[in-house]
Backbone as ProteinMPNN parsed JSONL, in Angstrom:
{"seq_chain_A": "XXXXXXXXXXXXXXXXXXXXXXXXXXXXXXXXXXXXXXXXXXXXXXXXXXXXXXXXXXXXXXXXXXXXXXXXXXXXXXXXXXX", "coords_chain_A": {"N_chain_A": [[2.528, 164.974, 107.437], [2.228, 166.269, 104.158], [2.718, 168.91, 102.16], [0.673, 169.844, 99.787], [1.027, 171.283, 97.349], [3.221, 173.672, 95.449], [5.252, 176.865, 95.131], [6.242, 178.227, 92.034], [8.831, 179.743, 90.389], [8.452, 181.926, 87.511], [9.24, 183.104, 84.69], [7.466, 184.849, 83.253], [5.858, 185.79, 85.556], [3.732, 188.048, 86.594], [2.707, 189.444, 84.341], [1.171, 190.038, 81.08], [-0.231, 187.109, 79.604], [-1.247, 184.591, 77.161], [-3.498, 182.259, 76.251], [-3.006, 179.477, 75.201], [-5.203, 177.233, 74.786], [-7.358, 178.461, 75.378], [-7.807, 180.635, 73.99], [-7.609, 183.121, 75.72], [-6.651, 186.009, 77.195], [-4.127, 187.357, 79.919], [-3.37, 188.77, 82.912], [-0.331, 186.74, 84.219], [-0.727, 185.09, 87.251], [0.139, 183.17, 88.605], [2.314, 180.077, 89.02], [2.072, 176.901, 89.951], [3.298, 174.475, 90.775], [1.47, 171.543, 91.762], [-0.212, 168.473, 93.688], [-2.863, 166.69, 91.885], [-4.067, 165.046, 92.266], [-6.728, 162.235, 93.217], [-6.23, 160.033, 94.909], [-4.171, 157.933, 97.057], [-1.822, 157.908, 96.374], [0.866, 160.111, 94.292], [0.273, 162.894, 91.81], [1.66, 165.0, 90.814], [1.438, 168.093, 89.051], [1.948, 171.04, 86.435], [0.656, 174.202, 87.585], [-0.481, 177.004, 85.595], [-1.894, 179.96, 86.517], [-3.86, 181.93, 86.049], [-5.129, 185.645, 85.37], [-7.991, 186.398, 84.512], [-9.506, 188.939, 81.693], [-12.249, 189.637, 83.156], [-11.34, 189.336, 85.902], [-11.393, 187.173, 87.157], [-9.803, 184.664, 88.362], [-8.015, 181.528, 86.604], [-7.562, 178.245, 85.906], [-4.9, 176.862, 83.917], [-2.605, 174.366, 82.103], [0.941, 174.75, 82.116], [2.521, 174.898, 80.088], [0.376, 175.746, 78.032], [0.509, 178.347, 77.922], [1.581, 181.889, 76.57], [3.856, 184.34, 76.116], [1.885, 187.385, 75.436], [0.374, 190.01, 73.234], [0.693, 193.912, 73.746], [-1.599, 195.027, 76.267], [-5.027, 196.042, 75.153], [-5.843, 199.007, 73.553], [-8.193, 201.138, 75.133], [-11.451, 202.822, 74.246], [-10.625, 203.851, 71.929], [-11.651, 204.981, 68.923], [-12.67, 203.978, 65.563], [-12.511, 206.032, 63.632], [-10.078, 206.837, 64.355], [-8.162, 205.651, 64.576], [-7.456, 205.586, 62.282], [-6.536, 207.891, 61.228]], "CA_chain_A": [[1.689, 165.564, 106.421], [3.169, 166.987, 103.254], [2.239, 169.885, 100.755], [-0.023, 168.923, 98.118], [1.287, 172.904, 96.188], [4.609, 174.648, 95.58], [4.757, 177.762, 94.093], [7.199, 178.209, 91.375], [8.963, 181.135, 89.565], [8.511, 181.628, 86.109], [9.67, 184.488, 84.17], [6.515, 185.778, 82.724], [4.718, 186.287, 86.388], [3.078, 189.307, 86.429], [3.187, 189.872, 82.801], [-0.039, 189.666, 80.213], [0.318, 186.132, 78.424], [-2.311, 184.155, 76.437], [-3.235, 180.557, 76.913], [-3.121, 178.877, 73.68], [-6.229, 176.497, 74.747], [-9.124, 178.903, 75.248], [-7.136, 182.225, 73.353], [-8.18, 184.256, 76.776], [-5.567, 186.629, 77.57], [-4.346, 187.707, 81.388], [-2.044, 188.64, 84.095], [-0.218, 185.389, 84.765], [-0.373, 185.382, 88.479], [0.928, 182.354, 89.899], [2.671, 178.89, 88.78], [2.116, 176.458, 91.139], [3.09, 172.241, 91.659], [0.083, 170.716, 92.858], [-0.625, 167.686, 93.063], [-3.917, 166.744, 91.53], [-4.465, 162.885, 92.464], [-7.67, 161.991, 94.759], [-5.857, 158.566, 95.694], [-2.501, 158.348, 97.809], [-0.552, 158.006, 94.822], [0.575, 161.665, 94.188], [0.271, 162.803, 90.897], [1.897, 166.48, 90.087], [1.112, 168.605, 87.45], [2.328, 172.494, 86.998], [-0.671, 174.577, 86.304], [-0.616, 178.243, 85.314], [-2.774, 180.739, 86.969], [-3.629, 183.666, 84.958], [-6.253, 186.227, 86.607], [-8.965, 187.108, 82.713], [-10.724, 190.305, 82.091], [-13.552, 189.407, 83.877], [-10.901, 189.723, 86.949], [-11.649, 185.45, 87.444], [-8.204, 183.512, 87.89], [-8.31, 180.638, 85.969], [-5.756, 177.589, 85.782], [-4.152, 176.293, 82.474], [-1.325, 174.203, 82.02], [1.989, 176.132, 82.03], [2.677, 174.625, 78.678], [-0.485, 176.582, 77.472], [0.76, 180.28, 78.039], [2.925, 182.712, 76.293], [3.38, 185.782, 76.327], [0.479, 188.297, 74.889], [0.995, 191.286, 72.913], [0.362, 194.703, 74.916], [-2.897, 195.466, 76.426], [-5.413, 196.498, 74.007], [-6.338, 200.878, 74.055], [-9.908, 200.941, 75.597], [-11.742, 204.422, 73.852], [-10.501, 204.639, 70.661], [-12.249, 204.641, 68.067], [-12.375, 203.733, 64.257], [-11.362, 207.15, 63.074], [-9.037, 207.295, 65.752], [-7.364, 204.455, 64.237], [-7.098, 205.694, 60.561], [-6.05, 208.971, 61.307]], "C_chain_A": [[2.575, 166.27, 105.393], [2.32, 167.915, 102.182], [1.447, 169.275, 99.715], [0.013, 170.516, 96.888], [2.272, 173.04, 96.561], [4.323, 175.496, 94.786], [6.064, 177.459, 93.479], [7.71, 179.357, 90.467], [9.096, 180.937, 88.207], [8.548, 182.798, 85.561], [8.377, 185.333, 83.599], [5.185, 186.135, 83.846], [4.772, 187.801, 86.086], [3.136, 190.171, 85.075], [1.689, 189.354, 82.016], [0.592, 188.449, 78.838], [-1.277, 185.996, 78.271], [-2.175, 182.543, 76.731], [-4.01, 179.996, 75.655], [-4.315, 178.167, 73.582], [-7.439, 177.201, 74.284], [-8.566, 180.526, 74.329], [-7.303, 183.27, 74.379], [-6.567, 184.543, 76.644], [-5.813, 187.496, 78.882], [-3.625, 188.124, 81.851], [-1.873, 186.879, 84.432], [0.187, 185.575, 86.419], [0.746, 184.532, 89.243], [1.218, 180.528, 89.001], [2.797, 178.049, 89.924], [2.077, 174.672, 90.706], [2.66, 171.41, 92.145], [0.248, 169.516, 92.297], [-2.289, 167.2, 92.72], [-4.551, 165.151, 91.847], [-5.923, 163.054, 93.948], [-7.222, 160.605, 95.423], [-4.698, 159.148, 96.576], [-1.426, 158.038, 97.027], [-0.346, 159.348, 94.046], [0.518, 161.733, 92.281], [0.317, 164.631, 90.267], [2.067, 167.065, 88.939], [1.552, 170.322, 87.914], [1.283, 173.392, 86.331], [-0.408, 176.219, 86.894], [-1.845, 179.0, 85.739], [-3.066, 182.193, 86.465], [-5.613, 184.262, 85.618], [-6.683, 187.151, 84.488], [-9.147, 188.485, 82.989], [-11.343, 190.525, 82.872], [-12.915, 189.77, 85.415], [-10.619, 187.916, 87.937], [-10.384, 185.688, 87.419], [-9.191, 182.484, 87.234], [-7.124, 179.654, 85.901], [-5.686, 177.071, 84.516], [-2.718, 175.549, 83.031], [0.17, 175.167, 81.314], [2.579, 176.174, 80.447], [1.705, 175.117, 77.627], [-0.229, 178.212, 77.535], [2.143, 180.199, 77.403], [2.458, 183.842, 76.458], [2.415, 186.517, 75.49], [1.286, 189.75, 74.094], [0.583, 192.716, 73.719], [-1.277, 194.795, 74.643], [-3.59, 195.948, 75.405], [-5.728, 197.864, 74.309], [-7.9, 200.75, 74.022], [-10.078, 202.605, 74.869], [-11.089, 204.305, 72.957], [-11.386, 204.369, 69.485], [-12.046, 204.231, 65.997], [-11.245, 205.099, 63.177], [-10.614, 207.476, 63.553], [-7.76, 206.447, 64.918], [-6.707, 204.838, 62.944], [-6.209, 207.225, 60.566], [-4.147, 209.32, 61.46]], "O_chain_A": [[3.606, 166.826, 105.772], [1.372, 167.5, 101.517], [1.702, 168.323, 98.976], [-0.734, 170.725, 95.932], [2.611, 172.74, 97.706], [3.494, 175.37, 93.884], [6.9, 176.721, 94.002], [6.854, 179.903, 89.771], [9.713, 179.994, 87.712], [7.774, 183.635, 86.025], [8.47, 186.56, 83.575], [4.06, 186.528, 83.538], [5.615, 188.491, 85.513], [3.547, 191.321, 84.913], [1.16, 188.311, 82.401], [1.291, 188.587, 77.835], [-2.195, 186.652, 78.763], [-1.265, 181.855, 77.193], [-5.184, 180.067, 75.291], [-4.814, 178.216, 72.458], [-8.233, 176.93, 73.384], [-9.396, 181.432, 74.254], [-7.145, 184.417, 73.961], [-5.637, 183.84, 76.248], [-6.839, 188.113, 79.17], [-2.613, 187.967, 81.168], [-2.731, 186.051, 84.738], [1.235, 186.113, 86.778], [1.675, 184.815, 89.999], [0.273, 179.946, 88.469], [3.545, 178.375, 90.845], [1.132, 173.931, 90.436], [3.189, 170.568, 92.871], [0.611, 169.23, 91.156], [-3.006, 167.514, 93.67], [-5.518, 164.511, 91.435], [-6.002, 163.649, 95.023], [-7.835, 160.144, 96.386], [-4.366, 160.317, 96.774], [-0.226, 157.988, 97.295], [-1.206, 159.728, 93.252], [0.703, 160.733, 91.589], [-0.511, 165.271, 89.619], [2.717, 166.652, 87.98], [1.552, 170.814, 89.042], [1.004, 173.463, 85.134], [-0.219, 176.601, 88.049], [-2.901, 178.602, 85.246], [-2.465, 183.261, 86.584], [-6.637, 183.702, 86.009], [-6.091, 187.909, 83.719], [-9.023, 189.091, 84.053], [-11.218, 191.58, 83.495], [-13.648, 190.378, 86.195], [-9.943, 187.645, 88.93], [-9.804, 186.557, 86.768], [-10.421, 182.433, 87.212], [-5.951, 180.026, 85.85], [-6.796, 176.826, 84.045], [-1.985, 175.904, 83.954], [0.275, 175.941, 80.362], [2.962, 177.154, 79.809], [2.013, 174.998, 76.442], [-0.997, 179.064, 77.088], [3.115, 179.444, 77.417], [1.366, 184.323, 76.759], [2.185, 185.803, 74.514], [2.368, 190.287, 74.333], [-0.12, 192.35, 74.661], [-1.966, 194.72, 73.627], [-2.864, 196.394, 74.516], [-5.937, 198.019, 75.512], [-8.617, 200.358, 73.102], [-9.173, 203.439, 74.891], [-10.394, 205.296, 73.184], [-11.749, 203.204, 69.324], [-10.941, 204.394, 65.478], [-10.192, 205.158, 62.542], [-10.219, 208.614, 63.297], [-6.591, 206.818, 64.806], [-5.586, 204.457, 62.606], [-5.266, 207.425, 59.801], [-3.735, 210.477, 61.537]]}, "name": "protein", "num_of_chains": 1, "seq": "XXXXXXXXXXXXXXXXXXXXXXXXXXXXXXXXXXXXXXXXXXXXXXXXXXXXXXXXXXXXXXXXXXXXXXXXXXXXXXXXXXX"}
């Protein structure tokens, strides 16, 4: 029997990127080597795991994330801003 996942290290785990497809922005949790084939002909792909707002993971291809700019400040407000 053999693995159908590897994980893989990628410099921006645990770091807030963005995933160019859907514009969500996340913690990227986990890069992982699956393969995705329902036949016996494997067929690996490296898909990006980034955990949204909402707290969901979600997968993207790894070629869809970069990095994000920092978190946004929850509570401030307009005149907060101008001031």
């Amino acid at each position: 029997m053999c693995d159908r996942y590897e994980y893989l290290p990628h410099p921006l785990l645990r770091q807030r990127v963005r995933d160019v497809a859907s514009g969500v922005e996340g913690e990227l949790m986990a890069v992982i080597n699956e393969d995705v084939s329902t036949s016996v002909h494997p067929h690996w792909v490296e898909l990006a795991y980034v955990r949204g707002p909402s707290g969901r993971e979600f997968s993207t291809a790894v070629g869809n994330i970069e990095p994000a700019g920092p978190a946004p400040t929850r509570g401030r407000t307009r005149a907060d801003r101008s001031a």
